Short mmCIF file of C-alpha atoms and ligand atoms in Angstrom, two decimals:
data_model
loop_
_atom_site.label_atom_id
_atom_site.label_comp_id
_atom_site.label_asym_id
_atom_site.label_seq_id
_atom_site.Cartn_x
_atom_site.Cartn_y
_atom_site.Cartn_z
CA UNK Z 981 -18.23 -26.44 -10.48
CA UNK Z 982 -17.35 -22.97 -12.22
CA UNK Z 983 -13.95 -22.31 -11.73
CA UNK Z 984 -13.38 -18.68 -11.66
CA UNK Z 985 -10.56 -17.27 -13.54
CA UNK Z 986 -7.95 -15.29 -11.56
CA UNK Z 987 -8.33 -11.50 -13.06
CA UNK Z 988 -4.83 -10.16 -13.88
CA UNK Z 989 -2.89 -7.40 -11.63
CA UNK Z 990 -4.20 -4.09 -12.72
CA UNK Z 991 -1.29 -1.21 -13.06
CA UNK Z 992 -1.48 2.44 -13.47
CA UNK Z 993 1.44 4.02 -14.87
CA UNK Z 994 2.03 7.58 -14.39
CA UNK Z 995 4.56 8.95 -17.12
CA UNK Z 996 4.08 5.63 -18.68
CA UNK Z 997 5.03 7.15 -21.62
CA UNK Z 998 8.31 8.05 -20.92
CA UNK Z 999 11.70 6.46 -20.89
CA UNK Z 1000 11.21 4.30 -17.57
CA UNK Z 1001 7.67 4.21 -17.80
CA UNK Z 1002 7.68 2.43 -21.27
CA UNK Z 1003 9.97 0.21 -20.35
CA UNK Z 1004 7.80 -1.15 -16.95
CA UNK Z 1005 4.92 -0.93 -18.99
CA UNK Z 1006 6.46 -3.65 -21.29
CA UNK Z 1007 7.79 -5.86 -18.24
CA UNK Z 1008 4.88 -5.70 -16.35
CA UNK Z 1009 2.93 -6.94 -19.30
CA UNK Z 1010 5.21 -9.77 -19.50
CA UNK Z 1011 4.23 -10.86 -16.55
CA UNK Z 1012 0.65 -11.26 -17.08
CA UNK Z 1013 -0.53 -7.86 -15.78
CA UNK Z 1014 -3.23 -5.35 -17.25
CA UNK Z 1015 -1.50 -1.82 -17.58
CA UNK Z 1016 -3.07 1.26 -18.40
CA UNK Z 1017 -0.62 4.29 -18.78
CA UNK Z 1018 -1.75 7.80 -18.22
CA UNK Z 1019 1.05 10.50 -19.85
CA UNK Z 1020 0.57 14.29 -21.20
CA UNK Z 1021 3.50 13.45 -23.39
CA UNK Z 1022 5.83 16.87 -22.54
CA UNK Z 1023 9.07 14.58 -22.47
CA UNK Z 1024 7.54 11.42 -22.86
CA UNK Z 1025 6.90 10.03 -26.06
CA UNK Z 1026 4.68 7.54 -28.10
CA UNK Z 1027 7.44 5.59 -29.34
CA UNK Z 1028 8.34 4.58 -26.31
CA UNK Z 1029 4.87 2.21 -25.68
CA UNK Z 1030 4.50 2.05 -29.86
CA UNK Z 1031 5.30 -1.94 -29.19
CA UNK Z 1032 2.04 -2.24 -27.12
CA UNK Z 1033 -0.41 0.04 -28.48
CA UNK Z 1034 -1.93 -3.36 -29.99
CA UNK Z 1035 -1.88 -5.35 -26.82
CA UNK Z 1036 -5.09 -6.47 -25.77
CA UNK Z 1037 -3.74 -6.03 -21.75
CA UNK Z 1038 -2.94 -2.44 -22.45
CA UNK Z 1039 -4.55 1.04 -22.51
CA UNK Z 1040 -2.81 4.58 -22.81
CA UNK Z 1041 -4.36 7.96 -22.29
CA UNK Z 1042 -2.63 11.07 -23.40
CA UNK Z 1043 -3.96 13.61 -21.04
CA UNK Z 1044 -2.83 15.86 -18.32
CA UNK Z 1045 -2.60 14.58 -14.85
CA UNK Z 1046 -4.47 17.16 -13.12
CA UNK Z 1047 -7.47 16.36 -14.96
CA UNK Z 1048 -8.44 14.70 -11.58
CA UNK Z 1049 -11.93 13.30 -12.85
CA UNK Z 1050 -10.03 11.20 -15.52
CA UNK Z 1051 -7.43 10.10 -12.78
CA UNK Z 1052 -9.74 9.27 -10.19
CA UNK Z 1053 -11.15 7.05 -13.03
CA UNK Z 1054 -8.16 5.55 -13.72
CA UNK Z 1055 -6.93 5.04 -9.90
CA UNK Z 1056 -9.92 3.18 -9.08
CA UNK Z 1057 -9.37 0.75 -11.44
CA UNK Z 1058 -6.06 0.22 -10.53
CA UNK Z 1059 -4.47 -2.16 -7.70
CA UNK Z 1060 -1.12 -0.76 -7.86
CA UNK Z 1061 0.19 2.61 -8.82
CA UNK Z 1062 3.14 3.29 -10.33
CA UNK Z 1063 3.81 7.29 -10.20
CA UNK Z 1064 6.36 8.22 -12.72
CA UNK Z 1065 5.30 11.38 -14.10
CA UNK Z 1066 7.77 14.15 -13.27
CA UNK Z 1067 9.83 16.78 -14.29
CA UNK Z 1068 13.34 15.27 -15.50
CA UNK Z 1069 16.43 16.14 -16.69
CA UNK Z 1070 18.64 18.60 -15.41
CA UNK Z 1071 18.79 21.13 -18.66
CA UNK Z 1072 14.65 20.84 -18.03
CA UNK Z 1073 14.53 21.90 -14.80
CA UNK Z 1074 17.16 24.75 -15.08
CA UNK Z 1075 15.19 26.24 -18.23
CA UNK Z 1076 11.60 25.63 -16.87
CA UNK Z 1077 11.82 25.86 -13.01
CA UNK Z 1078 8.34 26.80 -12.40
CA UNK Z 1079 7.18 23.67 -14.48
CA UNK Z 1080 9.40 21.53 -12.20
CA UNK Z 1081 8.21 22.54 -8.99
CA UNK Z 1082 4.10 22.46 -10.19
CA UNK Z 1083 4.59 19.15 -11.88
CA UNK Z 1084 6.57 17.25 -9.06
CA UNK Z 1085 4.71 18.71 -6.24
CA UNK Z 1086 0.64 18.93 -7.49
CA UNK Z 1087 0.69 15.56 -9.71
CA UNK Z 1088 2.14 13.80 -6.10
CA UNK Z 1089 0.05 15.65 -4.38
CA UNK Z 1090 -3.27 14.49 -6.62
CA UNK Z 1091 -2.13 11.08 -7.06
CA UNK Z 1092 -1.45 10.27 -3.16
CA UNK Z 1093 -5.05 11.90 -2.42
CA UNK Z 1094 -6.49 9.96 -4.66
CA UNK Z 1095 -5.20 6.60 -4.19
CA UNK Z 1096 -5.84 6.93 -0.19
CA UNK Z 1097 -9.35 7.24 -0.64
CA UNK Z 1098 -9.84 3.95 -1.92
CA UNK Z 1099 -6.53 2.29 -0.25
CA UNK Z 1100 -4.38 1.37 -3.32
CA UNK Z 1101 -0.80 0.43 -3.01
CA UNK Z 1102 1.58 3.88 -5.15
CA UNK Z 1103 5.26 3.55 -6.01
CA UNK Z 1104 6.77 7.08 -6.19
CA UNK Z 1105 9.57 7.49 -7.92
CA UNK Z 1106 12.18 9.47 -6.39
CA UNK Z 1107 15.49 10.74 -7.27
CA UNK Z 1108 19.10 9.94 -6.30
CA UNK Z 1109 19.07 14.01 -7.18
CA UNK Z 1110 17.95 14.56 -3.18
CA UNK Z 1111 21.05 13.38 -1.96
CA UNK Z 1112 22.26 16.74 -3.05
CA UNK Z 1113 25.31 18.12 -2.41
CA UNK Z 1114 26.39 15.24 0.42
CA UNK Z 1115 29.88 14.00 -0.20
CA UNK Z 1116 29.43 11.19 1.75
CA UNK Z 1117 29.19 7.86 -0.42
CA UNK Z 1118 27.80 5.41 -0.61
CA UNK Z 1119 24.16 7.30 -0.01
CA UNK Z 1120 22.31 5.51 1.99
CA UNK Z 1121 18.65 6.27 2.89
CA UNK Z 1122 18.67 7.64 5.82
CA UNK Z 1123 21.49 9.82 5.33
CA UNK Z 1124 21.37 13.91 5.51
CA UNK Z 1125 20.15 15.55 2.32
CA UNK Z 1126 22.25 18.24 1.91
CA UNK Z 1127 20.39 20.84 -0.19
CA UNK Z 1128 22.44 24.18 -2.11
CA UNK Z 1129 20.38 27.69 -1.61
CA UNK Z 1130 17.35 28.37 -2.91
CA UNK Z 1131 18.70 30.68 -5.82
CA UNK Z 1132 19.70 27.31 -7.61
CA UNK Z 1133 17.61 26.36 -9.96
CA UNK Z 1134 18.87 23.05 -9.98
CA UNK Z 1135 18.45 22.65 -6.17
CA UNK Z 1136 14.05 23.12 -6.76
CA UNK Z 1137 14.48 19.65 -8.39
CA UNK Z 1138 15.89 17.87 -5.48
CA UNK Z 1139 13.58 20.15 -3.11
CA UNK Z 1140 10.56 19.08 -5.06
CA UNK Z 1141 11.07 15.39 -4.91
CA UNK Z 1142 11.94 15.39 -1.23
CA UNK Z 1143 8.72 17.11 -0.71
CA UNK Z 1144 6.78 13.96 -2.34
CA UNK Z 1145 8.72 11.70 -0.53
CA UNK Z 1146 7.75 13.46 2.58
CA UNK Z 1147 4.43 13.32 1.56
CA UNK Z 1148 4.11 9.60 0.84
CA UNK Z 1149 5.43 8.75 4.03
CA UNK Z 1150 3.26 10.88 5.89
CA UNK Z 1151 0.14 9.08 3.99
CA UNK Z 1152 1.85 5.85 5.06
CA UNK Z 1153 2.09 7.25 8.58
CA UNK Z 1154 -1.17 9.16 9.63
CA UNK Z 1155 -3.87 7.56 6.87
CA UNK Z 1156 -1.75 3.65 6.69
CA UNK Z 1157 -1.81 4.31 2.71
CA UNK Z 1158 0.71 1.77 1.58
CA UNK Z 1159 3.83 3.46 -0.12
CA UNK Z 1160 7.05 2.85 -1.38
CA UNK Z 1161 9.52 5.23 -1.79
CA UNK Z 1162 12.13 4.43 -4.78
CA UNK Z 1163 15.24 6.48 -5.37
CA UNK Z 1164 16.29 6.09 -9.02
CA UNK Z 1165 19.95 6.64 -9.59
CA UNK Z 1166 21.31 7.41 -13.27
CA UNK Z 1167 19.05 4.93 -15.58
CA UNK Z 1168 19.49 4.59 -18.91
CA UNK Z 1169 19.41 2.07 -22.05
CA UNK Z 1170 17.34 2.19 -25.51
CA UNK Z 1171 15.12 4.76 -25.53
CA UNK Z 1172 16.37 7.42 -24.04
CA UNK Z 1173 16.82 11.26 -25.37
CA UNK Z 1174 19.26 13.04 -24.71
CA UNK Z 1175 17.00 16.07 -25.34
CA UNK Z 1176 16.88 16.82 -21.31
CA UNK Z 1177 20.56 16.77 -21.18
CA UNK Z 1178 20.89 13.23 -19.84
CA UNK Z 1179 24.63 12.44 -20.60
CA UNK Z 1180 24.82 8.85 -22.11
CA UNK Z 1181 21.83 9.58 -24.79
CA UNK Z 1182 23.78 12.94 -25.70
CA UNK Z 1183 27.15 11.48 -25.72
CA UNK Z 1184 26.21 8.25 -28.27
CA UNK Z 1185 24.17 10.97 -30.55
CA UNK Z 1186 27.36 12.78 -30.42
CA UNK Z 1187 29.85 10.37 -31.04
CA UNK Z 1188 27.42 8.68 -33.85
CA UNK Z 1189 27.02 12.16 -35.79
CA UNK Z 1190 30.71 13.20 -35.25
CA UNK Z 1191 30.21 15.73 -33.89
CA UNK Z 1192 32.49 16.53 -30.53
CA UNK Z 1193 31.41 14.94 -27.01
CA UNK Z 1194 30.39 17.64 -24.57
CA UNK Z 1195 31.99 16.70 -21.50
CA UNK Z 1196 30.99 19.34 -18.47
CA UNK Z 1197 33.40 20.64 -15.96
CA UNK Z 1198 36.65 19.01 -15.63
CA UNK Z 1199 34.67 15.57 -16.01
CA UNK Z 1200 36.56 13.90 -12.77
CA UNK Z 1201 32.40 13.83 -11.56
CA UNK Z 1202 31.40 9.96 -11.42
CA UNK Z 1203 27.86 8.31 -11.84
CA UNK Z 1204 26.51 4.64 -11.72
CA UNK Z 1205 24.64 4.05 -14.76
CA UNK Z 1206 22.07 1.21 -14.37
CA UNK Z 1207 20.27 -1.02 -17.70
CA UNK Z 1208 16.73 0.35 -17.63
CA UNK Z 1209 15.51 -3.21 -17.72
CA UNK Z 1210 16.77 -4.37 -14.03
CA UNK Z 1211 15.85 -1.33 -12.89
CA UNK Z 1212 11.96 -2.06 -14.03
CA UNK Z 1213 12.48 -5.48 -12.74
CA UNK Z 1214 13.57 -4.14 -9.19
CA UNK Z 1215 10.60 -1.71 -9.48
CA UNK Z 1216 8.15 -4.31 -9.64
CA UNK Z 1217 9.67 -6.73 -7.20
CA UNK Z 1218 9.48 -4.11 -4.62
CA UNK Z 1219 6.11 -3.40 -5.24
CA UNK Z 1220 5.31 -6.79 -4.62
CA UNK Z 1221 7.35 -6.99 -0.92
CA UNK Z 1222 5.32 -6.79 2.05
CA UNK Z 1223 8.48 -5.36 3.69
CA UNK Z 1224 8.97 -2.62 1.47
CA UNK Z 1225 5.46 -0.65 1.97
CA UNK Z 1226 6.52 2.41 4.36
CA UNK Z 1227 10.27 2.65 3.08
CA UNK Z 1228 12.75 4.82 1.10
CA UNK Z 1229 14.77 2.49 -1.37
CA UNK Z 1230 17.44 3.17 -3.51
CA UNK Z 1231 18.02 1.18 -6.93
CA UNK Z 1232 20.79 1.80 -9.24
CA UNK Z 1233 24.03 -0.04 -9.86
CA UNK Z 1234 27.69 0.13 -8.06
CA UNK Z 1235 29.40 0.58 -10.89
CA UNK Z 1236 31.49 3.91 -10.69
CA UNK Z 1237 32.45 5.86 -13.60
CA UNK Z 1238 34.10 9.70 -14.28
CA UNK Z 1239 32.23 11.06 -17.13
CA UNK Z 1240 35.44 12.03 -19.19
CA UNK Z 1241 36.13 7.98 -18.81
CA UNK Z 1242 32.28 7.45 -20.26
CA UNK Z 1243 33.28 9.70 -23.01
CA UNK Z 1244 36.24 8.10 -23.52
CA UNK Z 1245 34.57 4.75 -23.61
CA UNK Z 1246 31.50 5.62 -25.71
CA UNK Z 1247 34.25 7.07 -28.24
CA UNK Z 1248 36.07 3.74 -28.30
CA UNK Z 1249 32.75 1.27 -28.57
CA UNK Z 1250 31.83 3.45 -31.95
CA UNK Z 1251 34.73 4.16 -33.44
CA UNK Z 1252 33.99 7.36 -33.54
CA UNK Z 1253 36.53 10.07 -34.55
CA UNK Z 1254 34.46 13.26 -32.23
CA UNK Z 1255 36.42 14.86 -30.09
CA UNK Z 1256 36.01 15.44 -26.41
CA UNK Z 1257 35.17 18.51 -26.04
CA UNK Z 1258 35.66 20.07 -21.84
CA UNK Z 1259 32.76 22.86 -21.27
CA UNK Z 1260 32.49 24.85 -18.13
CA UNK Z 1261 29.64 24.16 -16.23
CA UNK Z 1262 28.19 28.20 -16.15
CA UNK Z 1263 28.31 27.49 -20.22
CA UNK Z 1264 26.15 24.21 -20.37
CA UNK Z 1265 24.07 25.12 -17.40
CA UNK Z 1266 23.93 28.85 -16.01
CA UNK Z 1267 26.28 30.83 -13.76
CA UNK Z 1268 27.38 29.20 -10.74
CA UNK Z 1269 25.81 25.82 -11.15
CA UNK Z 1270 26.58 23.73 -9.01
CA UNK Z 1271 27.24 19.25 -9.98
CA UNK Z 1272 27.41 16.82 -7.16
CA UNK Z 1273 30.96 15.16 -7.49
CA UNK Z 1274 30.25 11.74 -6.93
CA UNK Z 1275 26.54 10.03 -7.12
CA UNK Z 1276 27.36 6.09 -5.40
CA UNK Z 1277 23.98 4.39 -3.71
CA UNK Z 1278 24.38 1.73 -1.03
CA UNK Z 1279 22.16 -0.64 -1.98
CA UNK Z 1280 22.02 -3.12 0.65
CA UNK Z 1281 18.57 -2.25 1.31
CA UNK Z 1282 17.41 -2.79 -1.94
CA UNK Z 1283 19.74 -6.26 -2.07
CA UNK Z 1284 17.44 -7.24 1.00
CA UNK Z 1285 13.91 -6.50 -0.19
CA UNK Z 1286 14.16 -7.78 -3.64
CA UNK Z 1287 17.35 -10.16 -3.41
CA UNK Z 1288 18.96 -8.39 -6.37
CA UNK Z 1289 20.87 -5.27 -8.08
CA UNK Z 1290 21.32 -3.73 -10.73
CA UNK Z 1291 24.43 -5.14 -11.92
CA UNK Z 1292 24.86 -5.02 -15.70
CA UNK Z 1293 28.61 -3.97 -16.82
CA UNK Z 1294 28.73 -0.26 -18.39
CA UNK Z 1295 30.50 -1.44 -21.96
CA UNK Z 1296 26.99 -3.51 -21.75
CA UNK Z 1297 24.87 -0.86 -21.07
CA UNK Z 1298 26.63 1.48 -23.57
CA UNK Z 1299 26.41 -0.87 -26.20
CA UNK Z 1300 22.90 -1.42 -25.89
CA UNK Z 1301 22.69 2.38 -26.06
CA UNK Z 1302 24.74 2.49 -29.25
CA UNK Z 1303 22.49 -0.08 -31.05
CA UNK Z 1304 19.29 1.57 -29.92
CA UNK Z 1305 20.36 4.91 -31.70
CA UNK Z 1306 22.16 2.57 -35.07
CA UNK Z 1307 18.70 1.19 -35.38
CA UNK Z 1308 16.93 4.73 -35.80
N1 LIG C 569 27.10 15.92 -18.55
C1 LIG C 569 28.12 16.15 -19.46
N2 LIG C 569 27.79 16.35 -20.77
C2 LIG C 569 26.50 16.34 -21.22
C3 LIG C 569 25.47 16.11 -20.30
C4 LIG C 569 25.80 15.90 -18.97
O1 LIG C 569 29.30 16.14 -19.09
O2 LIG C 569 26.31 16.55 -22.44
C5 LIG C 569 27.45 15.66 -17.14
C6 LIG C 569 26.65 16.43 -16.10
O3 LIG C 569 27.21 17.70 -15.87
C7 LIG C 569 26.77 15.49 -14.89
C8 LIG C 569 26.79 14.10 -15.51
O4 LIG C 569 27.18 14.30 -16.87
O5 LIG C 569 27.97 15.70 -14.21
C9 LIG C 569 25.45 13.39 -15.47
O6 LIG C 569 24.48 14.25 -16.02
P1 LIG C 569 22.97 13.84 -16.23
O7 LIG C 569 22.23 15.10 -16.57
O8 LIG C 569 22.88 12.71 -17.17
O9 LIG C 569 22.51 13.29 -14.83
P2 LIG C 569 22.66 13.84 -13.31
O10 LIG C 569 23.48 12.79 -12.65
O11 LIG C 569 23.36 15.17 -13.32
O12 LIG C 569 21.28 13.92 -12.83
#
């Protein structure tokens, strides 16, 4: 008797292309899966899928996500969706708020519409960004987002991601699409620019060229910074738990840090001679921007569905960092 050959998962990864996406791309081809990766490349970047352009399990297309013939396509094919594509970065969406607030909202929009008509399972990602301006920590999901005014810039980032969360859940609710919601707290490892302001990227490029570390505000503002590779890992554990579809999860890692200590220790692991350099935040940003003091995720939730964290050490995760731009 013919024994039929089990066909591999097929993926669809929105903003494959980026820093995130290229890394999932890679991980979920290493387990087996087909992934096709659709990306307009306006942060994202060809190096960062370069390593499996000549995999036989992979396809990219560089177009623009509301061309929604070529999605369709693309979603059909698909079993699970993986919606990355966004607007990111903090410098981006203060210098291009009307590209934040299209991009988040209409690709969420098409991609949820789309996948409900033929039933396929989406991962949004989601931002620790909509826990605003709450001071109390750890975040946990179903805490109060607490939101500045509408004359932010920076608040239209948050504001926009909520919206697709609120979105996905409704789809989940009314139509039974299956969704999960992921909140992504600071990622970062090799790959990474820090053209959109992220602070790690910027801080190694910094410290590498000697030129002096930018820290913003008085830099007493903490972050967890998570490896990019655990956080792909929890990404695609969660989109395999039953228990998951219908939920808002956070992922990142415990680990807090002040920025003016990350400066201090991305100084030390390169030997660099920069100085740190304090810079208000109405100079780096615009007038009266506003940073959310501490950023700390309770990840119990996440600990439950997937039976891990993120827990890589930051001297790890820097170091990794510092290699990726030594090799360049
Ligand atoms: N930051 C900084 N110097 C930089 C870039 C960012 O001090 O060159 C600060 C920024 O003001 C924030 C923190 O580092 O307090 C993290 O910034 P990032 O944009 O990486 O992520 P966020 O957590 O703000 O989304």
């Amino acid at each position: 008797m013919n024994q039929l050959k089990p066909q591999p998962v097929r993926t669809l990864i929105t903003g494959g292309a980026g820093f995130i996406g290229g890394h999932l791309a890679g991980h979920l081809l290493s387990l087996g899966q087909q992934v096709d990766v659709i990306d307009d490349l306006s942060t994202g970047s060809i190096e960062n899928i370069e390593a499996y352009k000549d995999n036989p399990s992979f396809t990219y297309t560089i177009a623009d996500m509301r061309d929604q013939p070529l999605l369709a396509e693309m979603v059909d094919r698909a079993q699970v969706i993986y919606h990355l594509a966004a607007a990111v970065g903090v410098r981006l969406i203060v210098e291009s708020p009307v590209k934040t607030i299209e991009t988040n909202v209409g690709c969420t929009e098409t991609v949820l519409k789309l996948a409900n008509k033929k039933g396929k399972k989406v991962v949004i990602a989601s931002t620790s960004e909509v826990y605003g301006k709450n001071e109390l920590v750890p975040f946990r999901e179903d805490h109060d987002l607490v939101l500045g005014p509408t004359t932010k810039a920076r608040w239209s980032y948050a504001c926009s991601k909520a919206i697709d969360e609120f979105l996905a859940l409704a789809y989940w609710r009314a139509r039974g699409l299956p969704v999960v919601v992921v909140r992504l707290f600071n990622t970062v490892g090799p790959g990474q620019t820090g053209r959109y302001g992220m602070v790690l990227p910027s801080f190694v490029r910094q410290a590498l060229s000697g030129k002096p570390i930018t820290v913003y505000g008085d830099g007493t503002q903490s972050r967890c910074f998570s490896a990019v590779e655990e956080v792909v890992r929890c990404l695609s554990t969660l989109a395999d738990a039953p228990a998951a579809v219908g939920q808002v999860v956070n992922v990142g890692s415990t680990q807090e840090i002040s920025i003016l200590e990350l400066a201090k220790l991305v100084k030390k692991l390169t030997a660099s001679d920069s100085p740190i350099k304090m810079i208000p935040y109405e100079e780096a940003y615009e007038e009266g921007f506003e940073d959310m003091p501490r950023r700390l995720p309770d990840v119990e939730k996440l600990r439950g569905l997937v039976g891990f964290v993120p827990e890589m050490g930051i001297e790890q995760v820097v170091q990794s960092v510092i290699r990726f731009y030594r090799e360049r």
